[in-house]
Structures are given as structure tokens and as C-alpha cells.
PDB file of C-alpha atoms in Angstrom:
ATOM      1  CA  MET A   4      58.117  73.229 114.158  1.00 66.00           C
ATOM      2  CA  SER A   5      61.555  74.256 112.971  1.00 62.00           C
ATOM      3  CA  GLN A   6      64.595  71.978 113.000  1.00 71.00           C
ATOM      4  CA  PRO A   7      66.881  73.754 115.489  1.00 76.00           C
ATOM      5  CA  CYS A   8      70.564  74.301 114.771  1.00 90.00           C
ATOM      6  CA  ALA A   9      73.345  72.967 117.008  1.00 93.00           C
ATOM      7  CA  GLU A  10      73.571  76.199 119.005  1.00 96.00           C
ATOM      8  CA  ALA A  11      69.828  76.264 119.655  1.00 97.00           C
ATOM      9  CA  ASN A  12      69.917  72.634 120.749  1.00 97.00           C
ATOM     10  CA  SER A  13      72.815  73.305 123.108  1.00 98.00           C
ATOM     11  CA  ILE A  14      71.109  76.267 124.824  1.00 98.00           C
ATOM     12  CA  ALA A  15      67.822  74.371 125.047  1.00 98.00           C
ATOM     13  CA  GLU A  16      69.586  71.364 126.555  1.00 98.00           C
ATOM     14  CA  ALA A  17      71.102  73.543 129.293  1.00 98.00           C
ATOM     15  CA  PHE A  18      67.705  75.011 130.204  1.00 98.00           C
ATOM     16  CA  VAL A  19      65.952  71.641 130.124  1.00 98.00           C
ATOM     17  CA  ARG A  20      68.634  70.047 132.296  1.00 98.00           C
ATOM     18  CA  ALA A  21      68.497  72.906 134.814  1.00 98.00           C
ATOM     19  CA  ARG A  22      64.716  72.697 134.992  1.00 98.00           C
ATOM     20  CA  ARG A  23      64.746  68.932 135.491  1.00 98.00           C
ATOM     21  CA  GLN A  24      67.371  69.245 138.204  1.00 98.00           C
ATOM     22  CA  ALA A  25      65.670  72.302 139.752  1.00 98.00           C
ATOM     23  CA  ARG A  26      68.906  74.262 139.806  1.00 97.00           C
ATOM     24  CA  SER A  27      69.743  77.797 138.734  1.00 98.00           C
ATOM     25  CA  LEU A  28      71.897  79.075 135.879  1.00 98.00           C
ATOM     26  CA  ALA A  29      74.030  82.035 136.947  1.00 97.00           C
ATOM     27  CA  GLN A  30      74.604  83.022 133.318  1.00 98.00           C
ATOM     28  CA  TYR A  31      72.748  82.569 130.059  1.00 98.00           C
ATOM     29  CA  PRO A  32      73.955  79.213 128.667  1.00 98.00           C
ATOM     30  CA  GLY A  33      75.377  80.450 125.347  1.00 97.00           C
ATOM     31  CA  ASN A  34      74.943  83.417 123.054  1.00 97.00           C
ATOM     32  CA  GLU A  35      71.705  85.249 123.718  1.00 98.00           C
ATOM     33  CA  PRO A  36      69.341  85.039 120.708  1.00 98.00           C
ATOM     34  CA  ALA A  37      69.663  88.042 118.403  1.00 97.00           C
ATOM     35  CA  ASP A  38      66.270  87.710 116.696  1.00 97.00           C
ATOM     36  CA  LEU A  39      62.874  86.063 116.926  1.00 97.00           C
ATOM     37  CA  ALA A  40      63.912  83.213 114.650  1.00 96.00           C
ATOM     38  CA  MET A  41      66.723  82.113 116.977  1.00 97.00           C
ATOM     39  CA  ALA A  42      64.681  82.617 120.144  1.00 98.00           C
ATOM     40  CA  THR A  43      61.881  80.498 118.685  1.00 97.00           C
ATOM     41  CA  ALA A  44      64.356  77.846 117.495  1.00 97.00           C
ATOM     42  CA  ILE A  45      65.660  77.482 121.065  1.00 98.00           C
ATOM     43  CA  GLN A  46      62.108  77.189 122.395  1.00 98.00           C
ATOM     44  CA  ASP A  47      61.252  74.596 119.736  1.00 97.00           C
ATOM     45  CA  ALA A  48      64.353  72.590 120.635  1.00 97.00           C
ATOM     46  CA  ALA A  49      63.499  72.716 124.332  1.00 98.00           C
ATOM     47  CA  ILE A  50      59.925  71.533 123.648  1.00 97.00           C
ATOM     48  CA  GLN A  51      61.272  68.560 121.715  1.00 96.00           C
ATOM     49  CA  GLN A  52      63.790  67.725 124.439  1.00 97.00           C
ATOM     50  CA  TRP A  53      61.292  68.092 127.276  1.00 97.00           C
ATOM     51  CA  GLY A  54      58.890  65.691 125.617  1.00 95.00           C
ATOM     52  CA  GLY A  55      55.808  66.422 127.723  1.00 93.00           C
ATOM     53  CA  THR A  56      52.249  67.067 126.573  1.00 97.00           C
ATOM     54  CA  ILE A  57      51.475  70.728 125.965  1.00 98.00           C
ATOM     55  CA  ALA A  58      48.125  71.603 127.555  1.00 98.00           C
ATOM     56  CA  GLY A  59      48.277  75.276 126.697  1.00 98.00           C
ATOM     57  CA  TRP A  60      50.354  78.370 126.106  1.00 98.00           C
ATOM     58  CA  LYS A  61      51.128  81.600 127.943  1.00 98.00           C
ATOM     59  CA  VAL A  62      51.200  84.908 126.127  1.00 98.00           C
ATOM     60  CA  GLY A  63      53.363  87.711 127.473  1.00 98.00           C
ATOM     61  CA  ARG A  64      53.402  91.337 126.448  1.00 96.00           C
ATOM     62  CA  ILE A  65      56.318  93.037 124.660  1.00 97.00           C
ATOM     63  CA  ASN A  66      56.689  96.750 125.391  1.00 93.00           C
ATOM     64  CA  PRO A  67      58.848  99.500 123.848  1.00 94.00           C
ATOM     65  CA  PRO A  68      61.623  99.661 122.860  1.00 95.00           C
ATOM     66  CA  TRP A  69      61.506  95.936 122.059  1.00 97.00           C
ATOM     67  CA  LEU A  70      58.079  96.269 120.445  1.00 96.00           C
ATOM     68  CA  VAL A  71      59.500  98.485 117.707  1.00 95.00           C
ATOM     69  CA  LYS A  72      62.658  96.424 117.323  1.00 96.00           C
ATOM     70  CA  LEU A  73      60.867  93.082 116.985  1.00 97.00           C
ATOM     71  CA  GLY A  74      57.681  94.242 115.284  1.00 96.00           C
ATOM     72  CA  THR A  75      55.396  92.284 117.619  1.00 97.00           C
ATOM     73  CA  ASN A  76      53.720  93.125 120.927  1.00 97.00           C
ATOM     74  CA  ARG A  77      53.471  89.629 122.389  1.00 98.00           C
ATOM     75  CA  LEU A  78      55.501  86.456 123.009  1.00 98.00           C
ATOM     76  CA  PRO A  79      54.545  82.779 123.530  1.00 98.00           C
ATOM     77  CA  GLY A  80      55.591  80.021 125.913  1.00 98.00           C
ATOM     78  CA  PRO A  81      54.368  76.425 126.353  1.00 98.00           C
ATOM     79  CA  ILE A  82      52.465  75.211 129.424  1.00 98.00           C
ATOM     80  CA  PHE A  83      52.814  71.485 130.029  1.00 98.00           C
ATOM     81  CA  ALA A  84      49.919  69.323 131.197  1.00 98.00           C
ATOM     82  CA  ASP A  85      51.604  68.176 134.408  1.00 96.00           C
ATOM     83  CA  GLN A  86      52.025  71.817 135.474  1.00 97.00           C
ATOM     84  CA  VAL A  87      48.331  72.746 135.257  1.00 97.00           C
ATOM     85  CA  GLN A  88      46.478  72.820 138.581  1.00 96.00           C
ATOM     86  CA  HIS A  89      42.850  73.492 139.417  1.00 93.00           C
ATOM     87  CA  ALA A  90      42.185  75.782 142.364  1.00 90.00           C
ATOM     88  CA  GLY A  91      39.627  74.404 144.783  1.00 76.00           C
ATOM     89  CA  ASP A  92      40.797  70.805 144.447  1.00 62.00           C
ATOM     90  CA  ASP A  93      41.415  68.819 147.639  1.00 62.00           C
ATOM     91  CA  SER A  94      44.879  70.305 148.175  1.00 69.00           C
ATOM     92  CA  ALA A  95      45.934  73.959 148.140  1.00 85.00           C
ATOM     93  CA  ALA A  96      47.474  75.242 144.903  1.00 95.00           C
ATOM     94  CA  ILE A  97      51.260  75.447 144.856  1.00 96.00           C
ATOM     95  CA  GLY A  98      53.341  77.679 142.586  1.00 98.00           C
ATOM     96  CA  ALA A  99      56.814  76.248 142.007  1.00 98.00           C
ATOM     97  CA  ILE A 100      59.718  78.618 141.332  1.00 98.00           C
ATOM     98  CA  PHE A 101      63.407  77.866 140.822  1.00 98.00           C
ATOM     99  CA  GLU A 102      65.629  78.578 143.798  1.00 98.00           C
ATOM    100  CA  SER A 103      68.153  81.340 142.966  1.00 98.00           C
ATOM    101  CA  GLY A 104      66.424  81.772 139.603  1.00 98.00           C
ATOM    102  CA  PHE A 105      63.580  84.087 138.562  1.00 98.00           C
ATOM    103  CA  GLY A 106      60.165  83.720 140.186  1.00 98.00           C
ATOM    104  CA  ALA A 107      56.940  85.689 139.786  1.00 98.00           C
ATOM    105  CA  ALA A 108      53.169  85.266 139.908  1.00 98.00           C
ATOM    106  CA  GLU A 109      50.649  86.906 137.594  1.00 98.00           C
ATOM    107  CA  ALA A 110      46.869  87.347 137.548  1.00 98.00           C
ATOM    108  CA  GLU A 111      45.583  86.302 134.121  1.00 98.00           C
ATOM    109  CA  PHE A 112      42.438  85.461 132.198  1.00 98.00           C
ATOM    110  CA  VAL A 113      42.716  81.963 130.709  1.00 98.00           C
ATOM    111  CA  PHE A 114      40.845  81.157 127.495  1.00 98.00           C
ATOM    112  CA  ARG A 115      40.035  77.621 126.353  1.00 98.00           C
ATOM    113  CA  LEU A 116      39.544  76.760 122.692  1.00 98.00           C
ATOM    114  CA  GLY A 117      36.518  74.720 121.722  1.00 98.00           C
ATOM    115  CA  ALA A 118      37.451  74.330 118.055  1.00 96.00           C
ATOM    116  CA  SER A 119      40.519  74.285 115.843  1.00 95.00           C
ATOM    117  CA  PRO A 120      41.167  77.255 113.544  1.00 94.00           C
ATOM    118  CA  LYS A 121      41.423  77.159 109.802  1.00 85.00           C
ATOM    119  CA  GLU A 122      44.573  78.325 108.083  1.00 82.00           C
ATOM    120  CA  GLY A 123      44.905  82.045 107.506  1.00 81.00           C
ATOM    121  CA  THR A 124      44.645  85.231 109.532  1.00 86.00           C
ATOM    122  CA  LEU A 125      41.727  85.420 111.964  1.00 93.00           C
ATOM    123  CA  THR A 126      39.757  88.506 112.899  1.00 95.00           C
ATOM    124  CA  LEU A 127      38.990  89.095 116.579  1.00 96.00           C
ATOM    125  CA  ALA A 128      35.402  87.997 115.961  1.00 96.00           C
ATOM    126  CA  GLU A 129      36.563  84.766 114.311  1.00 96.00           C
ATOM    127  CA  THR A 130      38.953  84.219 117.201  1.00 97.00           C
ATOM    128  CA  ALA A 131      36.141  84.664 119.727  1.00 97.00           C
ATOM    129  CA  ASP A 132      34.085  82.040 117.908  1.00 96.00           C
ATOM    130  CA  LEU A 133      36.796  79.458 118.649  1.00 97.00           C
ATOM    131  CA  VAL A 134      36.660  80.039 122.427  1.00 98.00           C
ATOM    132  CA  ASP A 135      34.343  77.858 124.507  1.00 97.00           C
ATOM    133  CA  ALA A 136      35.269  79.005 128.034  1.00 98.00           C
ATOM    134  CA  VAL A 137      37.216  81.612 130.003  1.00 98.00           C
ATOM    135  CA  PHE A 138      38.618  81.171 133.527  1.00 97.00           C
ATOM    136  CA  ILE A 139      40.387  83.266 136.130  1.00 97.00           C
ATOM    137  CA  GLY A 140      43.933  82.083 136.692  1.00 98.00           C
ATOM    138  CA  ILE A 141      47.463  82.539 137.940  1.00 98.00           C
ATOM    139  CA  GLU A 142      50.537  82.054 135.800  1.00 98.00           C
ATOM    140  CA  ILE A 143      53.687  81.023 137.629  1.00 98.00           C
ATOM    141  CA  ALA A 144      56.553  82.700 135.783  1.00 98.00           C
ATOM    142  CA  SER A 145      59.883  81.133 136.658  1.00 98.00           C
ATOM    143  CA  SER A 146      63.203  80.289 135.044  1.00 98.00           C
ATOM    144  CA  PRO A 147      66.504  78.842 136.263  1.00 98.00           C
ATOM    145  CA  PHE A 148      68.146  81.990 134.809  1.00 98.00           C
ATOM    146  CA  PRO A 149      67.548  84.915 137.215  1.00 98.00           C
ATOM    147  CA  GLY A 150      68.136  87.532 134.507  1.00 98.00           C
ATOM    148  CA  ILE A 151      65.501  86.211 132.106  1.00 98.00           C
ATOM    149  CA  ASN A 152      63.160  89.225 132.282  1.00 95.00           C
ATOM    150  CA  ALA A 153      65.890  91.824 132.524  1.00 96.00           C
ATOM    151  CA  ARG A 154      67.547  90.542 129.341  1.00 97.00           C
ATOM    152  CA  GLY A 155      64.468  91.154 127.201  1.00 97.00           C
ATOM    153  CA  PRO A 156      61.786  89.171 125.342  1.00 98.00           C
ATOM    154  CA  LEU A 157      64.130  87.145 123.109  1.00 98.00           C
ATOM    155  CA  VAL A 158      65.764  85.588 126.162  1.00 98.00           C
ATOM    156  CA  THR A 159      62.319  85.115 127.715  1.00 98.00           C
ATOM    157  CA  ILE A 160      61.049  83.250 124.651  1.00 98.00           C
ATOM    158  CA  SER A 161      64.091  80.974 124.631  1.00 98.00           C
ATOM    159  CA  ASP A 162      63.303  79.451 128.043  1.00 98.00           C
ATOM    160  CA  PHE A 163      59.687  78.321 127.635  1.00 98.00           C
ATOM    161  CA  GLY A 164      58.557  81.947 127.695  1.00 98.00           C
ATOM    162  CA  ASN A 165      59.473  82.042 131.404  1.00 98.00           C
ATOM    163  CA  ASN A 166      56.564  79.749 132.327  1.00 98.00           C
ATOM    164  CA  ASN A 167      56.553  77.163 135.094  1.00 98.00           C
ATOM    165  CA  GLY A 168      52.901  76.451 135.662  1.00 98.00           C
ATOM    166  CA  LEU A 169      49.268  77.538 135.472  1.00 98.00           C
ATOM    167  CA  ILE A 170      46.581  77.542 138.162  1.00 98.00           C
ATOM    168  CA  LEU A 171      42.989  77.576 136.910  1.00 97.00           C
ATOM    169  CA  GLY A 172      40.172  79.094 138.944  1.00 96.00           C
ATOM    170  CA  ALA A 173      36.472  79.630 138.385  1.00 95.00           C
ATOM    171  CA  GLU A 174      34.916  79.814 134.939  1.00 96.00           C
ATOM    172  CA  ILE A 175      33.522  83.185 133.838  1.00 96.00           C
ATOM    173  CA  LEU A 176      30.037  82.422 132.608  1.00 95.00           C
ATOM    174  CA  ASP A 177      28.743  84.169 129.481  1.00 95.00           C
ATOM    175  CA  TRP A 178      32.224  85.696 129.095  1.00 96.00           C
ATOM    176  CA  GLN A 179      31.509  87.616 125.901  1.00 95.00           C
ATOM    177  CA  LYS A 180      28.915  89.741 127.725  1.00 95.00           C
ATOM    178  CA  ALA A 181      30.779  89.954 131.041  1.00 94.00           C
ATOM    179  CA  GLY A 182      32.935  92.948 130.100  1.00 93.00           C
ATOM    180  CA  LEU A 183      36.018  91.237 131.461  1.00 92.00           C
ATOM    181  CA  ASP A 184      38.367  93.660 129.663  1.00 94.00           C
ATOM    182  CA  ASP A 185      37.240  96.488 131.958  1.00 94.00           C
ATOM    183  CA  TRP A 186      37.117  94.670 135.282  1.00 94.00           C
ATOM    184  CA  ALA A 187      39.546  96.050 137.876  1.00 95.00           C
ATOM    185  CA  LEU A 188      41.844  93.276 139.087  1.00 97.00           C
ATOM    186  CA  GLU A 189      44.050  93.313 142.148  1.00 98.00           C
ATOM    187  CA  SER A 190      47.012  91.158 143.193  1.00 98.00           C
ATOM    188  CA  ARG A 191      48.315  90.686 146.726  1.00 98.00           C
ATOM    189  CA  ILE A 192      51.399  89.049 148.211  1.00 98.00           C
ATOM    190  CA  ASP A 193      51.057  88.086 151.883  1.00 98.00           C
ATOM    191  CA  GLY A 194      47.999  90.336 152.054  1.00 98.00           C
ATOM    192  CA  LYS A 195      49.732  93.434 150.662  1.00 98.00           C
ATOM    193  CA  ILE A 196      48.502  94.947 147.379  1.00 98.00           C
ATOM    194  CA  VAL A 197      51.259  94.660 144.763  1.00 98.00           C
ATOM    195  CA  GLY A 198      49.373  95.464 141.587  1.00 98.00           C
ATOM    196  CA  GLN A 199      46.104  96.630 140.085  1.00 98.00           C
ATOM    197  CA  GLY A 200      44.928  96.840 136.502  1.00 97.00           C
ATOM    198  CA  ALA A 201      42.471  95.955 133.770  1.00 97.00           C
ATOM    199  CA  ALA A 202      42.872  93.764 130.696  1.00 96.00           C
ATOM    200  CA  SER A 203      41.848  96.687 128.481  1.00 95.00           C
ATOM    201  CA  ALA A 204      45.449  97.916 128.805  1.00 95.00           C
ATOM    202  CA  PHE A 205      46.466  95.149 126.401  1.00 94.00           C
ATOM    203  CA  PRO A 206      46.217  95.834 122.663  1.00 94.00           C
ATOM    204  CA  ASP A 207      42.851  94.288 121.656  1.00 96.00           C
ATOM    205  CA  GLY A 208      42.464  93.010 125.227  1.00 96.00           C
ATOM    206  CA  PRO A 209      42.983  89.368 126.223  1.00 97.00           C
ATOM    207  CA  LEU A 210      41.255  88.187 123.045  1.00 97.00           C
ATOM    208  CA  GLY A 211      44.115  89.822 121.135  1.00 97.00           C
ATOM    209  CA  SER A 212      46.469  87.463 122.963  1.00 98.00           C
ATOM    210  CA  VAL A 213      44.429  84.476 121.793  1.00 98.00           C
ATOM    211  CA  GLN A 214      44.503  85.806 118.226  1.00 97.00           C
ATOM    212  CA  PHE A 215      48.295  86.266 118.439  1.00 97.00           C
ATOM    213  CA  LEU A 216      48.889  82.798 119.863  1.00 98.00           C
ATOM    214  CA  ILE A 217      46.806  81.047 117.211  1.00 97.00           C
ATOM    215  CA  GLN A 218      48.664  82.845 114.424  1.00 96.00           C
ATOM    216  CA  ASN A 219      52.023  82.075 116.035  1.00 97.00           C
ATOM    217  CA  LEU A 220      51.244  78.356 116.292  1.00 97.00           C
ATOM    218  CA  LEU A 221      49.930  78.216 112.727  1.00 96.00           C
ATOM    219  CA  GLU A 222      53.137  79.790 111.448  1.00 94.00           C
ATOM    220  CA  ARG A 223      55.223  77.309 113.448  1.00 95.00           C
ATOM    221  CA  GLY A 224      53.193  74.307 112.316  1.00 94.00           C
ATOM    222  CA  LEU A 225      52.252  73.390 115.890  1.00 96.00           C
ATOM    223  CA  PRO A 226      48.937  71.694 116.758  1.00 95.00           C
ATOM    224  CA  ILE A 227      45.918  73.743 117.843  1.00 97.00           C
ATOM    225  CA  GLU A 228      43.269  71.411 119.208  1.00 96.00           C
ATOM    226  CA  PRO A 229      40.039  71.818 121.186  1.00 98.00           C
ATOM    227  CA  GLY A 230      40.764  72.120 124.892  1.00 98.00           C
ATOM    228  CA  LEU A 231      43.948  74.150 124.420  1.00 98.00           C
ATOM    229  CA  LEU A 232      44.399  76.686 127.228  1.00 98.00           C
ATOM    230  CA  ILE A 233      45.750  80.188 126.566  1.00 98.00           C
ATOM    231  CA  SER A 234      46.878  82.326 129.500  1.00 98.00           C
ATOM    232  CA  THR A 235      46.523  85.784 128.036  1.00 98.00           C
ATOM    233  CA  GLY A 236      48.895  88.064 129.948  1.00 98.00           C
ATOM    234  CA  ALA A 237      49.637  89.661 133.317  1.00 98.00           C
ATOM    235  CA  VAL A 238      46.771  92.074 133.984  1.00 98.00           C
ATOM    236  CA  THR A 239      48.131  93.603 137.206  1.00 98.00           C
ATOM    237  CA  GLY A 240      51.810  93.187 136.339  1.00 97.00           C
ATOM    238  CA  VAL A 241      54.608  90.675 136.864  1.00 98.00           C
ATOM    239  CA  HIS A 242      55.074  90.313 140.608  1.00 98.00           C
ATOM    240  CA  ASP A 243      58.394  88.965 141.869  1.00 98.00           C
ATOM    241  CA  ILE A 244      57.796  86.433 144.611  1.00 98.00           C
ATOM    242  CA  ALA A 245      59.769  84.149 146.921  1.00 98.00           C
ATOM    243  CA  ALA A 246      59.269  80.681 148.350  1.00 98.00           C
ATOM    244  CA  GLY A 247      57.030  80.739 151.403  1.00 98.00           C
ATOM    245  CA  GLN A 248      54.971  83.698 150.226  1.00 98.00           C
ATOM    246  CA  HIS A 249      51.266  83.621 149.443  1.00 98.00           C
ATOM    247  CA  PHE A 250      49.837  85.102 146.233  1.00 98.00           C
ATOM    248  CA  GLU A 251      46.210  86.112 145.797  1.00 97.00           C
ATOM    249  CA  ALA A 252      44.558  87.404 142.637  1.00 97.00           C
ATOM    250  CA  GLN A 253      41.201  89.146 143.044  1.00 97.00           C
ATOM    251  CA  PHE A 254      39.055  89.273 139.904  1.00 96.00           C
ATOM    252  CA  GLY A 255      36.178  91.311 141.361  1.00 92.00           C
ATOM    253  CA  ALA A 256      32.814  89.652 140.797  1.00 90.00           C
ATOM    254  CA  PHE A 257      34.578  86.863 138.896  1.00 92.00           C
ATOM    255  CA  GLY A 258      36.097  85.527 142.111  1.00 94.00           C
ATOM    256  CA  THR A 259      39.466  85.122 143.831  1.00 95.00           C
ATOM    257  CA  ILE A 260      42.263  82.608 143.300  1.00 96.00           C
ATOM    258  CA  ASP A 261      45.367  82.029 145.395  1.00 96.00           C
ATOM    259  CA  CYS A 262      48.436  79.864 145.831  1.00 97.00           C
ATOM    260  CA  THR A 263      51.453  79.331 148.060  1.00 97.00           C
ATOM    261  CA  ILE A 264      54.916  79.574 146.521  1.00 98.00           C
ATOM    262  CA  LYS A 265      57.509  76.845 147.017  1.00 98.00           C
ATOM    263  CA  HIS A 266      60.836  75.964 145.437  1.00 98.00           C
ATOM    264  CA  ALA A 267      60.740  73.579 142.503  1.00 98.00           C
ATOM    265  CA  THR A 268      62.146  70.109 143.124  1.00 97.00           C
ATOM    266  CA  ALA A 269      64.133  67.832 140.822  1.00 96.00           C
ATOM    267  CA  GLN A 270      62.140  65.609 138.471  1.00 89.00           C
TER     268      GLN A 270
END
């Protein structure tokens, strides 16, 4: 992990404080990052300041024109252990979003690593060999800064990749033969269809997101241990959502997962 500069530390501190206090930031707290190096430095600083255990990572997609400008089609964000829920537990799953900030829910395939990678660039086949399970899931995308998505991927990276939780659903058995890339997924808010899609729309599918994340962590010198969860990207889209609404992600034969959205509270 890089040693962030004073500016990166200052921006990270503002985001961390706002998240802990569950309050919004009307404006970006400093100069917006101009490149991947600065965006990553802010994220690294925020991870250090937050101090929690990272249980996994989200991977978001970068589209044109940013794809050409940055030279990468994906972005990372940490998922902390205390923000991972398991659907079907005794209580209903809750997605926490920041009041007056940005809030969305996303249907995603979640991969779990069963082994640590070796140094170097992995092929997709080598990446697949590291995976020991795949689950259906919901990523809760939320930031105290309401303009996080509109301002582009560098701003998104700087605030934990716009992540505020992960809800895990059923495991997809024999995932390599299940054809999950081509399954038609559907997302609903309060019973209304808000998005449909298939993971095949992603470059190299969801496994490409795992490959990207592993390479990103290796380059940053961050740990990659068995059990690490990787939420691989919004299959049906990024769906803006408000407190009090109900989100449901239908994964066809793989099952359905849902949650109720509430405002985040101070920690």
C-alpha cells in the first residue's frame, strides 16, 4: 500500500469522518483526483484511517470515455467485514445508504477465493482455479458525497469505490458449468422492474473482474488470502434507491435475494 500524501490524507479523513457520523458532504472535500495514482492514494489513506478488517472487494465497471482516458475498464473498492450480511439469516437484510448522499443497489455475482495467487499476471483459467465458491449477491453502493457517480471513476475510487455493504445469497453449485455469464438477471424496486441484463456484457465476464482485482491488489501490495470475497459488478445496472424502498435481485434458477433500504446511522 502506498504512503499517501498530505492532500490524500486530508480528503480521506473527510470521507471517513462523514461515514462514521453518517452525514453527507455537499461538495467533494478537496481537489478531485486527476489520475489513478491519486485516486488510489486517497483510497489507501481511507483504508488505513478506517482500520477495519477487509472481507472483500467490489469491482465496478469503467465505460467510455473514461475507459480510454484511464486505460482500464474496472475500478476497486474495499468491503469491510462488519458490512457483510448473509441473506436468510434470522433477520431481514438491510442496505444502509447515507442520507442526502448517493445510494444505489446492484445485483452482482460474488466470487470467493479458496487460495492465494502467486506473483505475476494470471490468465482467466488460472484465476478460475483460485475460486472455491460463487454466490448471488447485492452490493449496496453509497457515499456521503451525492455526486460520486456523476463525477467519474476517479472520484468513485477515492471514496471506498462507492461501497457501503454486501449482502450474500445462495451459493451457485458447480459454478464453472452453470453458464452464469449468460443467465438473464432482473432487478426490482418495490416490485417494479428497474433493470435486466447478463454478466456476459462485462469484458471477460465476472471472472474478468476477479482477474482485475487480483492484479490490482498485487500491484498495491495488499493481502489476498483464502476467503476473500469479490463482488464482480452490477449486472442489471446501478439502481438509485431511497430509504424505505425494497430491492429484489432475481438470478433465475440461481435464486432471488432481497433487502430493505434504510439510512446509515452514526458509528
